[in-house]
Short mmCIF file of C-alpha atoms in Angstrom, two decimals:
data_model
loop_
_atom_site.label_atom_id
_atom_site.label_comp_id
_atom_site.label_asym_id
_atom_site.label_seq_id
_atom_site.Cartn_x
_atom_site.Cartn_y
_atom_site.Cartn_z
CA GLY A 1 17.28 20.53 9.50
CA ALA A 2 16.93 16.61 10.90
CA VAL A 3 14.55 16.02 13.82
CA VAL A 4 15.44 13.03 14.94
CA SER A 5 19.01 11.64 14.62
CA GLN A 6 19.89 7.92 14.34
CA HIS A 7 23.15 6.04 14.74
CA PRO A 8 24.68 4.06 13.68
CA SER A 9 23.52 4.58 9.94
CA TRP A 10 25.40 1.18 9.05
CA VAL A 11 26.89 -1.40 11.33
CA ILE A 12 28.70 -4.67 10.82
CA CYS A 13 28.99 -7.32 13.35
CA LYS A 14 29.67 -11.02 14.43
CA SER A 15 26.77 -13.33 14.89
CA GLY A 16 26.22 -13.44 18.64
CA THR A 17 27.29 -9.81 19.40
CA SER A 18 24.82 -7.33 20.71
CA VAL A 19 24.45 -4.04 18.69
CA LYS A 20 22.98 -1.35 20.15
CA ILE A 21 21.05 1.55 17.88
CA GLU A 22 20.25 5.21 18.73
CA CYS A 23 17.03 7.43 17.79
CA ARG A 24 17.48 10.95 19.37
CA SER A 25 15.17 13.45 19.08
CA LEU A 26 16.50 16.85 18.61
CA ASP A 27 15.21 20.13 19.70
CA PHE A 28 12.10 18.98 21.29
CA GLN A 29 10.72 16.10 23.60
CA ALA A 30 9.56 12.62 22.53
CA THR A 31 7.50 10.79 24.71
CA THR A 32 6.69 8.22 22.18
CA MET A 33 9.35 6.90 19.15
CA PHE A 34 8.52 3.77 17.00
CA TRP A 35 10.83 1.26 16.01
CA TYR A 36 10.34 -0.06 12.51
CA ARG A 37 12.14 -2.95 10.75
CA GLN A 38 12.38 -3.28 6.70
CA PHE A 39 13.71 -6.04 4.74
CA PRO A 40 14.92 -5.27 1.50
CA LYS A 41 12.13 -4.43 -1.33
CA GLN A 42 9.93 -4.75 1.50
CA SER A 43 7.95 -2.33 3.43
CA LEU A 44 8.18 -1.25 6.99
CA MET A 45 6.79 -3.43 9.79
CA LEU A 46 6.16 -1.76 13.47
CA MET A 47 8.13 -3.73 15.96
CA ALA A 48 7.84 -1.84 18.80
CA THR A 49 6.58 1.67 20.33
CA SER A 50 8.75 3.17 22.78
CA ASN A 51 7.26 5.32 25.54
CA GLU A 52 9.13 7.28 28.05
CA GLY A 53 9.70 6.35 31.03
CA SER A 54 7.96 2.54 31.05
CA LYS A 55 8.31 -0.38 28.90
CA ALA A 56 7.72 -0.32 25.16
CA THR A 57 4.89 -2.02 23.68
CA TYR A 58 5.69 -4.75 21.18
CA GLU A 59 3.98 -6.04 18.33
CA GLN A 60 2.94 -9.80 18.36
CA GLY A 61 5.69 -11.98 16.78
CA VAL A 62 8.72 -9.68 17.97
CA GLU A 63 10.49 -11.13 20.77
CA LYS A 64 11.15 -8.40 23.55
CA ASP A 65 13.94 -10.42 24.83
CA LYS A 66 16.37 -9.85 21.83
CA PHE A 67 14.93 -6.34 20.57
CA LEU A 68 15.48 -4.85 23.92
CA ILE A 69 14.07 -0.71 23.56
CA ASN A 70 15.15 1.61 26.45
CA HIS A 71 13.38 4.95 26.42
CA ALA A 72 14.90 6.55 29.66
CA SER A 73 14.80 10.39 28.56
CA LEU A 74 12.29 12.28 26.40
CA THR A 75 15.35 12.67 23.91
CA LEU A 76 16.63 9.28 23.50
CA SER A 77 15.41 5.73 22.65
CA THR A 78 17.62 2.74 21.84
CA LEU A 79 17.12 -0.50 20.45
CA THR A 80 19.47 -3.33 21.42
CA VAL A 81 19.63 -6.53 19.19
CA THR A 82 21.08 -8.86 21.43
CA SER A 83 23.00 -12.06 20.50
CA ALA A 84 22.19 -11.08 16.52
CA HIS A 85 22.03 -13.71 13.64
CA PRO A 86 22.09 -13.27 9.96
CA GLU A 87 18.40 -13.47 10.00
CA ASP A 88 18.33 -10.40 11.99
CA SER A 89 20.36 -8.33 9.06
CA SER A 90 17.71 -5.78 7.81
CA PHE A 91 17.11 -1.65 7.89
CA TYR A 92 15.70 -0.49 11.30
CA ILE A 93 14.10 2.80 11.36
CA CYS A 94 12.84 4.95 13.98
CA SER A 95 10.38 7.71 14.13
CA LEU A 96 8.88 10.31 16.44
CA GLY A 97 5.06 10.34 17.00
CA ARG A 98 5.01 13.95 17.55
CA GLY A 99 6.50 16.98 16.05
CA PRO A 100 8.22 20.01 17.63
CA SER A 101 5.14 22.23 17.49
CA ARG A 102 1.67 22.06 18.16
CA ALA A 103 0.99 22.40 14.45
CA THR A 104 2.82 19.16 13.67
CA LEU A 105 1.60 17.76 16.00
CA ALA A 106 -2.26 18.59 15.11
CA LYS A 107 -1.08 17.31 11.40
CA ASN A 108 0.10 14.18 13.15
CA ILE A 109 3.45 14.00 10.93
CA GLN A 110 5.94 11.53 11.62
CA TYR A 111 9.41 12.25 11.62
CA PHE A 112 11.99 9.38 10.59
CA GLY A 113 15.60 8.81 11.31
CA ALA A 114 17.74 8.21 8.34
CA GLY A 115 17.74 4.24 9.57
CA THR A 116 20.35 1.92 10.49
CA ARG A 117 21.45 -1.17 8.43
CA LEU A 118 22.31 -3.51 10.30
CA SER A 119 24.49 -7.00 8.84
CA VAL A 120 25.14 -9.85 10.94
CA LEU A 121 27.92 -11.98 9.49
CA ALA B 1 -7.03 -4.70 12.47
CA GLN B 2 -6.43 -1.94 9.79
CA THR B 3 -4.91 -2.92 6.54
CA VAL B 4 -3.28 -1.06 3.72
CA THR B 5 -2.84 -2.73 0.35
CA GLN B 6 -0.68 -1.26 -2.61
CA SER B 7 -1.46 -3.70 -5.79
CA GLN B 8 0.75 -2.12 -8.14
CA PRO B 9 4.57 -3.45 -7.17
CA GLU B 10 6.18 -1.58 -9.73
CA MET B 11 5.13 1.57 -12.22
CA SER B 12 7.22 3.54 -14.52
CA VAL B 13 6.40 6.64 -16.12
CA GLN B 14 7.91 8.97 -19.13
CA GLU B 15 9.60 12.03 -17.65
CA ALA B 16 6.98 15.41 -17.28
CA GLU B 17 4.36 12.48 -17.56
CA THR B 18 1.63 11.82 -15.28
CA VAL B 19 1.58 8.51 -13.11
CA THR B 20 -1.30 7.39 -10.76
CA LEU B 21 -0.05 5.18 -7.52
CA SER B 22 -3.31 3.33 -6.14
CA CYS B 23 -3.91 2.41 -1.98
CA THR B 24 -6.89 0.75 -0.76
CA TYR B 25 -7.18 0.58 2.94
CA ASP B 26 -9.80 -1.21 5.39
CA THR B 27 -10.51 0.25 8.56
CA SER B 28 -13.88 0.42 10.81
CA GLU B 29 -12.87 3.88 12.21
CA SER B 30 -14.63 7.22 10.53
CA ASP B 31 -11.59 9.54 11.66
CA TYR B 32 -8.19 8.73 10.59
CA TYR B 33 -5.13 10.10 8.59
CA LEU B 34 -3.57 8.69 5.33
CA PHE B 35 -0.37 9.56 3.72
CA TRP B 36 2.02 8.62 0.87
CA TYR B 37 5.78 8.40 1.55
CA LYS B 38 8.55 8.28 -0.23
CA GLN B 39 11.20 6.22 0.03
CA PRO B 40 14.19 6.97 -2.31
CA PRO B 41 17.43 5.00 -2.89
CA SER B 42 19.19 6.64 0.45
CA ARG B 43 16.03 4.80 2.17
CA GLN B 44 15.49 8.22 4.34
CA MET B 45 11.53 8.39 4.47
CA ILE B 46 10.11 11.49 3.14
CA LEU B 47 6.42 12.73 3.90
CA VAL B 48 4.81 13.40 0.23
CA ILE B 49 1.38 14.18 1.35
CA ARG B 50 -1.26 13.82 3.88
CA GLN B 51 -5.17 13.57 4.16
CA GLU B 52 -7.46 13.64 6.90
CA ALA B 53 -10.49 11.67 6.79
CA TYR B 54 -13.23 14.15 7.82
CA LYS B 55 -11.64 16.14 5.33
CA GLN B 56 -13.89 16.09 1.72
CA GLN B 57 -11.09 18.27 -0.36
CA ASN B 58 -8.72 16.09 -2.13
CA ALA B 59 -4.95 17.28 -0.58
CA THR B 60 -2.89 18.89 -3.28
CA GLU B 61 1.19 19.49 -2.30
CA ASN B 62 2.58 21.20 -5.91
CA ARG B 63 2.84 18.21 -8.41
CA PHE B 64 1.44 15.74 -5.87
CA SER B 65 -2.28 15.33 -5.59
CA VAL B 66 -4.46 12.70 -3.82
CA ASN B 67 -8.22 10.90 -4.93
CA PHE B 68 -9.43 10.31 -1.51
CA GLN B 69 -12.47 8.12 -1.98
CA LYS B 70 -13.74 7.71 1.85
CA ALA B 71 -16.66 5.15 0.90
CA ALA B 72 -14.58 2.99 -1.58
CA LYS B 73 -11.56 3.30 1.08
CA SER B 74 -9.31 4.40 -1.60
CA PHE B 75 -6.53 6.80 -1.53
CA SER B 76 -4.36 7.30 -4.67
CA LEU B 77 -1.63 9.21 -5.44
CA LYS B 78 -1.24 11.74 -8.98
CA ILE B 79 2.34 12.83 -9.80
CA SER B 80 2.09 15.25 -12.39
CA ASP B 81 4.96 16.51 -14.24
CA SER B 82 6.69 13.70 -13.39
CA GLN B 83 10.70 14.37 -12.79
CA LEU B 84 13.46 11.89 -12.30
CA GLY B 85 13.95 12.68 -8.90
CA ASP B 86 10.41 11.40 -8.30
CA ALA B 87 11.89 8.03 -8.77
CA ALA B 88 11.77 5.92 -5.52
CA MET B 89 9.52 3.66 -3.51
CA TYR B 90 6.42 5.18 -2.48
CA PHE B 91 4.63 3.74 0.47
CA CYS B 92 0.88 4.55 1.29
CA ALA B 93 -0.01 4.76 5.30
CA TYR B 94 -2.50 4.74 7.71
CA ALA B 95 -2.74 6.14 11.21
CA LEU B 96 -5.52 6.16 13.45
CA ALA B 97 -4.97 9.02 15.59
CA SER B 98 -2.40 12.36 15.87
CA GLY B 99 1.09 10.58 16.76
CA SER B 100 -0.03 7.11 16.50
CA ARG B 101 1.34 4.51 14.97
CA LEU B 102 1.33 3.97 11.24
CA THR B 103 0.49 1.18 9.05
CA PHE B 104 2.47 0.55 5.63
CA GLY B 105 1.22 -0.45 2.37
CA GLU B 106 3.95 -2.77 0.54
CA GLY B 107 4.76 -0.07 -1.57
CA THR B 108 5.26 0.70 -5.34
CA GLN B 109 8.94 1.14 -7.00
CA LEU B 110 8.12 4.13 -9.58
CA THR B 111 10.80 4.54 -12.55
CA VAL B 112 10.90 7.79 -14.34
CA ASN B 113 12.22 7.64 -17.78
CA PRO B 114 13.95 9.85 -19.47
#
């Protein structure tokens, strides 16, 4: 079954509004989550690393004031795209850096959410 | 910084045939992990196979196997007996440590012809 729940799967919003995307860890605690962005026919690019109880670490070139990440609990990380514009339209994917057991942790298996397609009009 | 390169933007294969996808990477580390992920049209990332750098033996998972050449920093994926369901975007990825961030290659779009 799914290890990571990501919602919504698709959101359409007007330019200037804010959109919140949730990434929820099912059945186990996730101290670290990753947020990726994927443009059509391109690869996944890491935006930020979300750490429970502390500030997220953003990759170079990612505006932290525009892409707000909150990881207030061990099971939930959120990405808020503030004042979204058409150029923010993309596919956003979260992943968990730790699996539900020592076995998967040792294997360094990451679990991905199903992704969120954001369309800004 | 670590980089991952996939030089084949597109590949095609006939059903039941074998295809090899290429991947090279650059790192100064000696211990790391390499992965192949599959992204079908649903866009859900699916782990295909993984390899620990300290292991000399090439990983295999059913019809999927890798050719890991550590000195050459090469990590190719071989798909045997290709099936229509194998059609997807394939990403090669690198991670330095357990649970750490992934660095992805550009991807290879695989088409399987009936």
